[in-house]
Short mmCIF file of C-alpha atoms and ligand atoms in Angstrom, two decimals:
data_model
loop_
_atom_site.label_atom_id
_atom_site.label_comp_id
_atom_site.label_asym_id
_atom_site.label_seq_id
_atom_site.Cartn_x
_atom_site.Cartn_y
_atom_site.Cartn_z
CA MET A 1417 -26.36 62.28 29.41
CA GLU A 1418 -28.79 62.19 26.55
CA ASN A 1419 -29.28 58.56 25.81
CA GLY A 1420 -30.56 55.34 27.22
CA ASN A 1421 -32.47 55.65 30.43
CA ASN A 1422 -31.22 59.16 31.04
CA ARG A 1423 -32.72 60.53 27.87
CA SER A 1424 -33.73 64.18 28.13
CA GLN A 1425 -37.37 65.02 28.67
CA TRP A 1426 -39.66 67.96 28.14
CA LYS A 1427 -40.17 69.85 31.35
CA SER A 1428 -43.90 69.95 30.83
CA GLN A 1429 -46.62 68.67 28.58
CA ALA A 1430 -47.29 72.26 27.47
CA GLY A 1431 -43.62 72.65 26.57
CA PHE A 1432 -43.80 69.66 24.24
CA LEU A 1433 -47.05 70.85 22.67
CA ILE A 1434 -45.74 74.34 22.09
CA ALA A 1435 -42.54 73.01 20.48
CA ALA A 1436 -44.55 70.66 18.23
CA ILE A 1437 -46.86 73.51 17.26
CA GLY A 1438 -43.76 75.65 16.68
CA SER A 1439 -42.52 73.10 14.19
CA ALA A 1440 -45.85 72.82 12.44
CA VAL A 1441 -46.55 76.54 12.22
CA GLY A 1442 -44.06 77.75 9.64
CA LEU A 1443 -43.72 79.86 6.55
CA GLY A 1444 -46.09 77.53 4.72
CA ASN A 1445 -48.98 78.52 7.02
CA ILE A 1446 -48.43 82.15 6.19
CA TRP A 1447 -47.68 82.29 2.49
CA ARG A 1448 -48.98 79.02 1.10
CA PHE A 1449 -52.27 78.20 2.84
CA GLY A 1450 -54.20 81.41 2.12
CA TYR A 1451 -53.31 81.37 -1.54
CA MET A 1452 -54.48 77.78 -1.82
CA VAL A 1453 -57.81 78.66 -0.22
CA HIS A 1454 -58.20 81.54 -2.67
CA GLN A 1455 -57.34 79.40 -5.71
CA HIS A 1456 -59.37 76.38 -4.69
CA GLY A 1457 -62.85 77.63 -3.86
CA GLY A 1458 -62.59 79.80 -0.72
CA SER A 1459 -64.06 78.20 2.37
CA ALA A 1460 -65.20 75.27 0.19
CA PHE A 1461 -61.51 74.27 0.13
CA LEU A 1462 -61.84 73.45 3.81
CA ILE A 1463 -63.74 70.30 2.77
CA PRO A 1464 -60.76 68.68 0.98
CA TYR A 1465 -58.39 70.25 3.53
CA PHE A 1466 -60.09 68.77 6.59
CA SER A 1467 -60.72 65.48 4.76
CA ALA A 1468 -56.97 65.30 4.13
CA LEU A 1469 -56.40 66.06 7.79
CA ILE A 1470 -58.64 63.21 8.90
CA ILE A 1471 -57.60 60.64 6.29
CA ALA A 1472 -53.84 61.25 6.17
CA GLY A 1473 -52.69 64.02 8.52
CA LEU A 1474 -54.00 62.80 11.84
CA PRO A 1475 -53.29 59.09 11.25
CA ILE A 1476 -49.64 59.81 10.40
CA MET A 1477 -49.29 62.26 13.26
CA LEU A 1478 -50.63 59.61 15.67
CA LEU A 1479 -48.21 57.15 14.11
CA GLU A 1480 -45.22 59.47 14.57
CA TYR A 1481 -46.13 60.45 18.14
CA GLY A 1482 -46.84 56.84 19.08
CA LEU A 1483 -43.69 55.49 17.47
CA GLY A 1484 -41.36 58.10 18.98
CA HIS A 1485 -42.89 57.62 22.42
CA LYS A 1486 -42.70 53.84 22.24
CA GLN A 1487 -39.19 53.53 20.82
CA LYS A 1488 -37.66 56.51 22.63
CA GLY A 1489 -35.59 57.53 19.66
CA ALA A 1490 -35.19 59.64 16.55
CA PRO A 1491 -36.40 57.98 13.31
CA ALA A 1492 -33.28 55.84 12.75
CA LEU A 1493 -33.40 54.32 16.24
CA SER A 1494 -37.16 53.97 16.08
CA PHE A 1495 -36.99 51.99 12.84
CA VAL A 1496 -33.93 49.88 13.65
CA LYS A 1497 -35.69 48.67 16.78
CA ILE A 1498 -38.45 47.32 14.55
CA ASP A 1499 -36.20 45.71 11.95
CA SER A 1500 -32.54 46.51 11.28
CA ARG A 1501 -33.13 46.30 7.52
CA TRP A 1502 -35.20 49.48 7.67
CA GLU A 1503 -32.85 51.75 9.58
CA TRP A 1504 -31.95 53.58 6.37
CA VAL A 1505 -35.52 54.89 6.08
CA GLY A 1506 -35.05 56.80 9.33
CA TRP A 1507 -31.80 58.27 8.07
CA PHE A 1508 -33.33 59.07 4.70
CA MET A 1509 -36.15 61.09 6.29
CA THR A 1510 -33.70 62.91 8.52
CA ILE A 1511 -31.18 63.74 5.81
CA VAL A 1512 -33.81 64.81 3.28
CA ALA A 1513 -35.32 67.14 5.86
CA MET A 1514 -32.02 68.59 7.01
CA PHE A 1515 -30.07 68.89 3.79
CA GLY A 1516 -33.06 69.18 1.50
CA ILE A 1517 -35.10 71.66 3.48
CA MET A 1518 -33.13 73.31 6.27
CA LEU A 1519 -30.35 74.52 3.98
CA TYR A 1520 -32.69 76.72 1.97
CA TYR A 1521 -35.22 77.32 4.75
CA SER A 1522 -32.48 79.08 6.75
CA VAL A 1523 -31.73 81.33 3.76
CA VAL A 1524 -35.40 82.23 3.35
CA ILE A 1525 -35.60 83.10 7.06
CA GLY A 1526 -32.47 85.16 6.36
CA TRP A 1527 -34.35 87.10 3.67
CA CYS A 1528 -37.06 87.81 6.25
CA VAL A 1529 -34.40 89.14 8.62
CA ASN A 1530 -33.12 91.42 5.85
CA TYR A 1531 -36.63 92.63 5.12
CA LEU A 1532 -37.29 93.18 8.79
CA PHE A 1533 -34.48 95.73 8.74
CA TYR A 1534 -35.54 97.17 5.39
CA SER A 1535 -38.98 97.82 6.93
CA PHE A 1536 -37.53 100.59 9.07
CA ASP A 1537 -37.35 102.75 5.97
CA LEU A 1538 -39.81 101.81 3.26
CA SER A 1539 -38.64 104.28 0.63
CA TRP A 1540 -37.99 101.32 -1.71
CA GLY A 1541 -41.69 100.46 -1.52
CA GLU A 1542 -42.43 102.16 -4.87
CA ASP A 1543 -41.32 99.23 -6.95
CA THR A 1544 -41.06 96.21 -4.72
CA GLN A 1545 -40.78 93.78 -7.61
CA ALA A 1546 -37.60 95.40 -8.96
CA PHE A 1547 -36.22 95.79 -5.45
CA PHE A 1548 -36.61 92.10 -4.64
CA PHE A 1549 -35.35 90.60 -7.87
CA SER A 1550 -32.85 93.12 -9.19
CA GLN A 1551 -31.52 94.85 -6.12
CA PHE A 1552 -31.89 92.38 -3.27
CA LEU A 1553 -31.45 88.95 -4.92
CA GLN A 1554 -29.78 90.25 -8.09
CA LEU A 1555 -31.21 87.11 -9.61
CA SER A 1556 -29.14 85.38 -12.26
CA ASP A 1557 -30.62 83.98 -15.46
CA SER A 1558 -30.17 80.28 -14.68
CA PRO A 1559 -29.81 77.92 -11.71
CA VAL A 1560 -26.35 76.91 -12.89
CA ASN A 1561 -25.11 80.48 -13.25
CA PHE A 1562 -24.26 81.25 -9.59
CA GLY A 1563 -22.99 84.78 -10.12
CA GLY A 1564 -21.36 85.05 -6.69
CA VAL A 1565 -22.68 85.31 -3.16
CA ARG A 1566 -24.99 88.13 -2.02
CA ILE A 1567 -23.28 89.47 1.06
CA PRO A 1568 -26.37 90.83 2.93
CA ILE A 1569 -28.05 87.44 2.49
CA LEU A 1570 -24.94 85.60 3.61
CA PHE A 1571 -24.81 87.61 6.85
CA SER A 1572 -28.49 87.20 7.65
CA THR A 1573 -28.21 83.45 6.98
CA LEU A 1574 -25.24 83.30 9.33
CA LEU A 1575 -27.34 85.07 11.96
CA VAL A 1576 -30.16 82.55 11.52
CA TRP A 1577 -27.79 79.58 11.96
CA PHE A 1578 -26.27 81.30 14.97
CA ILE A 1579 -29.68 81.75 16.62
CA CYS A 1580 -30.55 78.12 15.87
CA TRP A 1581 -27.20 77.03 17.32
CA ILE A 1582 -27.79 78.97 20.55
CA ILE A 1583 -31.22 77.39 20.95
CA CYS A 1584 -30.29 73.81 20.04
CA PHE A 1585 -26.94 73.81 21.85
CA ARG A 1586 -28.65 73.42 25.19
CA ASP A 1587 -30.59 70.43 26.31
CA ILE A 1588 -34.13 70.10 24.87
CA SER A 1589 -35.93 71.41 27.98
CA HIS A 1590 -33.58 74.36 28.38
CA GLY A 1591 -33.15 75.17 24.69
CA ILE A 1592 -36.03 74.41 22.34
CA GLU A 1593 -38.71 74.23 25.02
CA LYS A 1594 -37.79 77.58 26.55
CA ALA A 1595 -37.35 79.26 23.15
CA CYS A 1596 -40.75 78.06 21.94
CA LEU A 1597 -42.41 79.10 25.19
CA ILE A 1598 -41.30 82.64 24.31
CA PHE A 1599 -41.66 82.45 20.53
CA MET A 1600 -45.10 80.94 20.17
CA PRO A 1601 -47.11 83.26 22.45
CA LEU A 1602 -45.26 86.18 20.83
CA LEU A 1603 -46.13 84.84 17.39
CA LEU A 1604 -49.78 84.54 18.35
CA VAL A 1605 -49.96 88.02 19.86
CA LEU A 1606 -48.28 89.64 16.85
CA THR A 1607 -50.52 87.77 14.42
CA LEU A 1608 -53.65 88.73 16.35
CA ILE A 1609 -52.60 92.39 16.44
CA LEU A 1610 -52.05 92.32 12.67
CA CYS A 1611 -55.40 90.59 12.25
CA GLY A 1612 -57.19 93.27 14.28
CA TRP A 1613 -55.30 96.00 12.42
CA ILE A 1614 -56.28 94.90 8.94
CA PHE A 1615 -59.98 95.04 9.81
CA THR A 1616 -59.59 98.81 10.16
CA LEU A 1617 -58.37 99.13 6.56
CA ASP A 1618 -60.63 100.14 3.68
CA GLY A 1619 -61.54 97.27 1.42
CA ALA A 1620 -60.00 94.61 3.67
CA PRO A 1621 -63.16 93.00 5.09
CA SER A 1622 -64.86 92.76 1.69
CA ALA A 1623 -61.68 91.34 0.11
CA ILE A 1624 -61.51 88.72 2.85
CA TRP A 1625 -65.08 87.74 2.20
CA ASN A 1626 -64.89 87.76 -1.63
CA ASN A 1627 -61.49 86.15 -2.12
CA TYR A 1628 -60.94 84.04 0.95
CA ILE A 1629 -64.21 83.01 2.56
CA LYS A 1630 -66.94 83.01 -0.14
CA PRO A 1631 -67.33 79.33 -1.05
CA ASP A 1632 -67.22 78.08 -4.61
CA PHE A 1633 -68.20 74.44 -4.40
CA ASP A 1634 -67.67 73.82 -8.12
CA LYS A 1635 -63.93 74.10 -7.70
CA ILE A 1636 -63.58 71.22 -5.27
CA SER A 1637 -64.64 68.69 -7.87
CA SER A 1638 -61.20 69.10 -9.43
CA LEU A 1639 -58.53 66.54 -8.60
CA VAL A 1640 -55.82 69.19 -8.42
CA VAL A 1641 -57.61 70.76 -5.47
CA TRP A 1642 -57.58 67.47 -3.57
CA ARG A 1643 -53.96 66.84 -4.44
CA ASP A 1644 -52.99 70.26 -3.10
CA ALA A 1645 -55.03 69.74 0.06
CA PHE A 1646 -53.18 66.51 0.86
CA SER A 1647 -49.75 67.90 0.10
CA GLN A 1648 -50.46 71.02 2.19
CA ILE A 1649 -51.61 68.96 5.18
CA PHE A 1650 -48.55 66.76 4.95
CA PHE A 1651 -46.17 69.72 4.78
CA THR A 1652 -47.91 71.94 7.29
CA LEU A 1653 -48.02 69.29 10.01
CA SER A 1654 -44.28 68.64 9.47
CA LEU A 1655 -44.99 64.98 8.70
CA GLY A 1656 -42.48 62.69 7.02
CA PHE A 1657 -39.58 64.78 8.40
CA GLY A 1658 -39.11 62.56 11.47
CA ILE A 1659 -39.59 65.65 13.64
CA MET A 1660 -42.68 64.47 15.46
CA ILE A 1661 -41.05 61.07 16.12
CA THR A 1662 -38.08 62.82 17.71
CA TYR A 1663 -40.12 65.30 19.73
CA ALA A 1664 -42.38 62.53 21.05
CA SER A 1665 -39.33 60.51 22.09
CA TYR A 1666 -38.62 63.11 24.78
CA LEU A 1667 -42.06 62.69 26.36
CA PRO A 1668 -42.33 61.08 29.78
CA LYS A 1669 -43.81 57.60 29.92
CA LYS A 1670 -47.12 58.78 31.32
CA ASN A 1671 -48.68 60.72 28.52
CA ASP A 1672 -51.70 61.31 26.35
CA ILE A 1673 -50.66 60.77 22.75
CA THR A 1674 -53.98 61.19 20.98
CA LYS A 1675 -54.83 64.39 22.84
CA ASN A 1676 -51.44 65.84 21.87
CA ALA A 1677 -51.95 64.94 18.22
CA TYR A 1678 -55.43 66.49 18.11
CA ILE A 1679 -54.29 69.70 19.80
CA THR A 1680 -51.22 70.12 17.55
CA SER A 1681 -53.21 69.70 14.35
CA CYS A 1682 -56.13 71.89 15.46
CA VAL A 1683 -53.92 74.77 16.60
CA ASN A 1684 -51.85 74.56 13.42
CA CYS A 1685 -54.89 74.66 11.15
CA LEU A 1686 -56.47 77.46 13.18
CA TYR A 1687 -53.28 79.48 12.89
CA SER A 1688 -53.32 78.99 9.11
CA LEU A 1689 -56.85 80.39 8.97
CA ILE A 1690 -55.87 83.49 10.97
CA ALA A 1691 -52.66 84.06 8.99
CA GLY A 1692 -54.66 83.76 5.75
CA THR A 1693 -57.06 86.43 7.00
CA VAL A 1694 -54.15 88.79 7.69
CA VAL A 1695 -52.60 88.23 4.26
CA PHE A 1696 -55.87 88.55 2.35
CA GLY A 1697 -56.97 91.60 4.29
CA THR A 1698 -53.75 93.48 3.61
CA ILE A 1699 -53.68 92.63 -0.06
CA GLY A 1700 -57.38 93.42 -0.36
CA PHE A 1701 -56.68 96.85 1.05
CA MET A 1702 -53.92 97.33 -1.53
CA ALA A 1703 -56.14 96.26 -4.43
CA ASN A 1704 -58.81 98.66 -3.18
CA THR A 1705 -56.38 101.57 -2.85
CA GLN A 1706 -54.90 101.01 -6.30
CA GLY A 1707 -58.25 100.24 -7.92
CA VAL A 1708 -57.03 96.94 -9.36
CA GLU A 1709 -58.51 93.44 -9.38
CA PHE A 1710 -57.54 91.33 -6.35
CA SER A 1711 -56.69 88.32 -8.51
CA GLU A 1712 -54.18 90.45 -10.44
CA VAL A 1713 -52.06 91.21 -7.40
CA ILE A 1714 -52.25 88.06 -5.30
CA LYS A 1715 -49.27 85.69 -5.42
CA SER A 1716 -48.05 82.69 -3.45
CA GLY A 1717 -44.77 81.88 -1.68
CA PRO A 1718 -41.77 84.22 -1.51
CA GLN A 1719 -43.29 86.53 -4.13
CA LEU A 1720 -46.20 87.17 -1.78
CA ALA A 1721 -44.00 88.01 1.20
CA PHE A 1722 -41.28 89.95 -0.56
CA THR A 1723 -43.01 91.80 -3.39
CA VAL A 1724 -46.80 91.97 -2.93
CA TYR A 1725 -46.83 92.38 0.82
CA PRO A 1726 -44.22 95.16 1.10
CA LYS A 1727 -46.12 97.09 -1.56
CA ALA A 1728 -49.31 96.80 0.47
CA ILE A 1729 -47.45 97.83 3.62
CA SER A 1730 -46.00 100.89 1.93
CA LEU A 1731 -49.54 102.04 1.07
CA LEU A 1732 -50.85 101.86 4.65
CA PRO A 1733 -52.16 105.20 5.93
CA ALA A 1734 -50.08 105.12 9.13
CA PHE A 1735 -47.37 103.19 10.99
CA ASN A 1736 -46.18 101.40 7.84
CA SER A 1737 -42.80 100.56 9.30
CA LEU A 1738 -44.28 99.11 12.46
CA PHE A 1739 -46.60 96.91 10.41
CA GLY A 1740 -43.68 95.76 8.23
CA ILE A 1741 -41.47 94.99 11.19
CA MET A 1742 -44.22 93.01 12.87
CA PHE A 1743 -45.02 91.05 9.72
CA PHE A 1744 -41.43 90.06 9.04
CA LEU A 1745 -40.89 89.27 12.71
CA VAL A 1746 -43.84 86.88 12.48
CA LEU A 1747 -42.14 85.18 9.53
CA VAL A 1748 -38.78 85.00 11.31
CA ILE A 1749 -40.28 83.50 14.46
CA ALA A 1750 -42.43 81.00 12.56
CA GLY A 1751 -39.41 80.03 10.46
CA ILE A 1752 -36.94 79.62 13.31
CA SER A 1753 -39.31 77.56 15.46
CA SER A 1754 -39.68 75.17 12.49
CA GLY A 1755 -35.98 75.23 11.62
CA ILE A 1756 -34.84 74.22 15.10
CA SER A 1757 -37.06 71.17 14.95
CA LEU A 1758 -35.17 69.97 11.89
CA ILE A 1759 -31.81 70.53 13.56
CA GLU A 1760 -33.04 68.70 16.65
CA THR A 1761 -34.10 65.67 14.63
CA PHE A 1762 -30.73 65.48 12.93
CA THR A 1763 -28.88 65.99 16.22
CA CYS A 1764 -30.89 63.38 18.05
CA SER A 1765 -30.28 60.84 15.28
CA PHE A 1766 -26.52 61.19 15.75
CA THR A 1767 -26.52 61.26 19.55
CA ASP A 1768 -28.73 58.15 19.46
CA LYS A 1769 -26.48 56.26 17.13
CA PHE A 1770 -22.94 57.22 18.11
CA ASP A 1771 -23.44 58.43 21.67
CA TRP A 1772 -21.64 61.66 20.74
CA SER A 1773 -22.10 64.71 22.91
CA ARG A 1774 -25.03 66.87 21.97
CA ARG A 1775 -22.99 70.07 21.98
CA LYS A 1776 -20.44 68.71 19.55
CA VAL A 1777 -23.11 67.40 17.20
CA VAL A 1778 -25.13 70.63 17.23
CA SER A 1779 -22.04 72.75 16.62
CA THR A 1780 -20.89 70.54 13.74
CA ILE A 1781 -24.36 70.52 12.18
CA CYS A 1782 -24.80 74.28 12.41
CA ILE A 1783 -21.37 75.01 10.94
CA THR A 1784 -21.78 72.47 8.13
CA GLY A 1785 -25.35 73.64 7.59
CA PHE A 1786 -24.28 77.24 7.24
CA PHE A 1787 -21.64 76.33 4.65
CA GLY A 1788 -24.15 74.17 2.82
CA SER A 1789 -26.61 77.08 2.75
CA ILE A 1790 -24.14 79.30 0.90
CA ILE A 1791 -25.26 77.89 -2.45
CA PHE A 1792 -28.70 79.42 -1.79
CA THR A 1793 -27.20 82.82 -0.97
CA THR A 1794 -25.75 83.12 -4.47
CA ARG A 1795 -27.49 85.06 -7.22
CA ALA A 1796 -28.96 81.78 -8.46
CA GLY A 1797 -30.27 80.99 -4.95
CA LEU A 1798 -33.99 81.48 -5.59
CA LEU A 1799 -33.89 79.38 -8.76
CA ILE A 1800 -32.06 76.48 -7.09
CA LEU A 1801 -34.35 76.73 -4.08
CA ASP A 1802 -37.39 76.45 -6.29
CA ILE A 1803 -36.20 73.14 -7.76
CA VAL A 1804 -34.89 71.62 -4.52
CA ASP A 1805 -38.06 72.56 -2.64
CA HIS A 1806 -40.30 71.09 -5.30
CA PHE A 1807 -38.50 67.75 -5.45
CA ILE A 1808 -37.84 67.37 -1.75
CA THR A 1809 -41.37 68.17 -0.59
CA ASN A 1810 -43.26 66.42 -3.37
CA TYR A 1811 -41.12 63.31 -3.69
CA GLY A 1812 -38.65 63.04 -0.79
CA LEU A 1813 -41.05 63.69 2.06
CA VAL A 1814 -43.97 61.86 0.53
CA CYS A 1815 -41.77 58.77 -0.08
CA GLY A 1816 -40.70 59.00 3.56
CA GLY A 1817 -44.39 59.03 4.55
CA ILE A 1818 -45.20 55.97 2.43
CA LEU A 1819 -42.25 54.01 3.81
CA GLU A 1820 -43.14 54.90 7.36
CA CYS A 1821 -46.73 53.68 6.85
CA PHE A 1822 -45.37 50.48 5.34
CA ILE A 1823 -42.93 49.79 8.18
CA ILE A 1824 -45.45 50.48 10.92
CA GLY A 1825 -48.46 49.02 9.13
CA TRP A 1826 -46.88 45.82 7.90
CA ILE A 1827 -43.62 45.11 9.71
CA LEU A 1828 -44.28 46.32 13.24
CA LYS A 1829 -48.02 45.77 12.57
CA ALA A 1830 -50.48 48.62 12.92
CA THR A 1831 -52.37 46.82 15.69
CA VAL A 1832 -49.31 46.74 17.91
CA LEU A 1833 -48.81 50.49 17.73
CA ARG A 1834 -52.52 51.21 18.03
CA LYS A 1835 -52.67 49.13 21.17
CA TYR A 1836 -49.69 51.01 22.57
CA ILE A 1837 -51.19 54.40 21.74
CA ASN A 1838 -54.52 53.46 23.26
CA GLU A 1839 -52.85 52.31 26.46
CA THR A 1840 -51.30 55.73 26.86
CA SER A 1841 -54.23 57.86 25.75
CA SER A 1842 -57.51 59.01 27.21
CA MET A 1843 -59.18 59.14 23.78
CA LYS A 1844 -58.85 55.77 22.07
CA ILE A 1845 -58.19 55.52 18.36
CA PRO A 1846 -60.60 53.25 16.49
CA VAL A 1847 -59.59 50.16 14.54
CA ILE A 1848 -60.10 52.01 11.27
CA TRP A 1849 -56.70 53.62 11.96
CA ASN A 1850 -55.10 50.25 11.06
CA ILE A 1851 -56.80 50.33 7.68
CA LEU A 1852 -55.79 53.92 7.07
CA ILE A 1853 -52.13 53.29 7.92
CA LYS A 1854 -51.88 50.01 6.03
CA TYR A 1855 -53.84 50.84 2.89
CA VAL A 1856 -55.56 54.18 2.52
CA THR A 1857 -52.91 56.72 3.52
CA PRO A 1858 -50.01 55.12 1.59
CA ALA A 1859 -52.28 54.66 -1.44
CA ILE A 1860 -53.23 58.33 -1.37
CA LEU A 1861 -49.60 59.37 -1.03
CA LEU A 1862 -48.71 57.16 -3.99
CA VAL A 1863 -51.44 58.79 -6.07
CA LEU A 1864 -50.04 62.17 -5.00
CA ILE A 1865 -46.59 61.23 -6.29
CA TYR A 1866 -48.10 59.88 -9.50
CA PHE A 1867 -49.94 63.12 -10.28
CA THR A 1868 -46.95 65.31 -9.50
CA LEU A 1869 -44.68 63.14 -11.61
CA LYS A 1870 -47.12 63.18 -14.47
CA SER A 1871 -47.47 66.95 -14.44
CA ASP A 1872 -43.69 67.41 -14.01
CA ILE A 1873 -43.02 65.27 -17.06
CA VAL A 1874 -45.70 66.91 -19.17
CA LYS A 1875 -44.77 70.45 -18.14
CA ASN A 1876 -41.04 69.77 -17.69
CA TYR A 1877 -41.15 71.28 -14.22
CA GLY A 1878 -40.52 75.03 -14.24
CA GLY A 1879 -39.33 74.87 -17.84
CA TYR A 1880 -35.80 74.10 -16.61
CA PRO A 1881 -33.44 71.95 -18.73
CA THR A 1882 -33.59 68.27 -17.81
CA ASP A 1883 -29.98 68.06 -16.64
CA THR A 1884 -30.56 70.94 -14.20
CA LEU A 1885 -33.58 69.12 -12.77
CA ILE A 1886 -31.53 65.95 -12.47
CA ILE A 1887 -28.73 67.69 -10.58
CA TYR A 1888 -30.77 69.77 -8.16
CA GLY A 1889 -33.91 67.67 -7.91
CA ILE A 1890 -33.37 63.97 -8.37
CA GLY A 1891 -29.63 64.21 -7.56
CA TRP A 1892 -30.33 65.78 -4.19
CA ILE A 1893 -32.72 62.96 -3.25
CA PHE A 1894 -30.39 60.29 -4.58
CA LEU A 1895 -27.44 61.65 -2.61
CA SER A 1896 -29.55 61.63 0.56
CA LEU A 1897 -30.38 58.01 -0.13
CA ILE A 1898 -26.72 57.04 -0.50
CA PHE A 1899 -25.79 58.77 2.77
CA ALA A 1900 -28.76 57.17 4.50
CA VAL A 1901 -27.83 53.66 3.42
CA GLY A 1902 -24.16 54.33 4.26
CA LEU A 1903 -24.98 55.50 7.78
CA SER A 1904 -27.17 52.50 8.41
CA PHE A 1905 -24.13 50.23 7.98
CA TYR A 1906 -22.28 51.77 10.93
CA PRO A 1907 -22.62 49.88 14.20
CA TRP A 1908 -24.67 51.31 17.08
CA LYS A 1909 -22.92 52.45 20.22
CA PRO A 1910 -23.57 50.73 22.55
CA PRO A 1911 -24.95 47.87 20.44
CA THR A 1912 -27.51 46.98 23.12
CA LYS A 1913 -29.29 50.23 22.43
CA ILE A 1914 -31.10 48.70 19.51
CA ASP A 1915 -32.45 45.71 21.40
CA ARG A 1916 -36.16 45.50 21.12
CA ASP A 1917 -38.09 46.14 24.31
CA HIS A 1918 -40.55 43.39 23.49
CA GLU A 1919 -41.25 41.10 20.60
CA PRO A 1920 -43.98 42.27 18.26
CA GLU A 1921 -47.29 40.68 18.97
CA GLU A 1922 -49.39 38.94 16.40
CA ASP A 1923 -51.54 41.21 14.30
CA GLU A 1924 -54.73 39.94 15.84
CA LEU A 1925 -57.12 41.56 13.38
CA LEU A 1926 -55.15 40.91 10.22
CA ILE A 1927 -55.97 44.31 8.80
N1 LIG B 3049 -44.73 72.99 8.89
C1 LIG B 3049 -43.73 73.80 8.29
C2 LIG B 3049 -44.33 74.91 7.45
O1 LIG B 3049 -45.51 74.93 7.22
C3 LIG B 3049 -42.88 72.94 7.44
C4 LIG B 3049 -41.52 72.86 7.97
C5 LIG B 3049 -41.26 72.22 9.15
C6 LIG B 3049 -40.51 73.42 7.28
C7 LIG B 3049 -39.99 72.16 9.64
C8 LIG B 3049 -39.25 73.39 7.77
C9 LIG B 3049 -39.00 72.77 8.95
O2 LIG B 3049 -43.62 75.80 7.02
#
């Protein structure tokens, strides 16, 4: 039994923490963070980054941990217990995360699996750009010109869904907890080995200093830098996905919520710093070997992992293949440990609501998910992914975050949750948290949406035709909304599940 009083639980506190860290540490930590640091003033970027962590990241993480622990449910159950009119928000967050992110995230992990195998023989390393775009993806000229499925990508995506299915099929403590207890230490060891390795390479230490660490305080006066810091914190801590609500719902009653939130965010940010060092060291070595400017070769996102990085690996003086295998294994592990957290959130939402068996739900989700992913395995995959990712992360998730602050801050009342968190934590959260959740964090997230919208309209995001953006961007979000509202109309089974444990207390401080 999964529900009600017999709800599954983590076997240990460490198991929960490792799974939460597994969700937070993902591809974004490896190929997004370092580039942002480089672009936005080196170590000076840590000022907006840690400010974003304190002002928005930690408050929302505390909110999600506290809410999941209090309500003992995935987002939909957690919200319906506050007010049945807001159940759809829980479904919206869940659907956006699953069908907006997991469908393409699984394909990207699939690419990493392909590249892991390609690393055994790096003879294609001469022209990595042509290999990635023309041979591997065989990229089409437009997001609406699918050009057929790429079979190697289809198979690796199937493998990724299969691995996720094996892990999620079993109960949380036997599936995700055990998998993460193996994955995360392995991830750390591999990353540390790579980190040690790059310090032996010519040009790496100086590149790390010049392009990654050396602070440029002038840059952080720009608004774009602050916007990027907030969006990175939000994405990297897996906030607004409903994941942390779900994971916290499996915690035993006796717990320390604030300590868990602090540890998760610190480890995640520390991992980003180490991963950035690895990436910048390797690319620095490449720039040094080829005698080119570092800024000419550095890229962000998939381009970094699949074109720049393989080139650098192919130039290594020894053990190139081993380095390549380890790097892509790091990406696969980081990706899968994040992916399973999305599947778990979706699964838990359905087992909560309909009392269906976990195994049936997981199997249905993984099969449907795989079929849904096929669109991203076509020759237009990367182009579609680019649009979906942009809209889902910048609008879908951020809207989820704003709504969640609103529901907790104003409907449940921030004071009620703060009191609950403080009762279960050794480190108490100060009253300023109420102000952050009610006013500051949602206001900042709104400003974030405003800036992105403005630049999207001015630049016509990615230069794509408007109807393409409407189909893949806005359409995707709109469809999620329709499904979310539709699901919220179904009755709960058993209906008593959504009874509130206790009436909300008065918001004694009125802030
Ligand atoms: N924190 C993850 C990252 O940085 C984001 C993520 C979480 C993506 C869960 C997918 C699933 O990559």
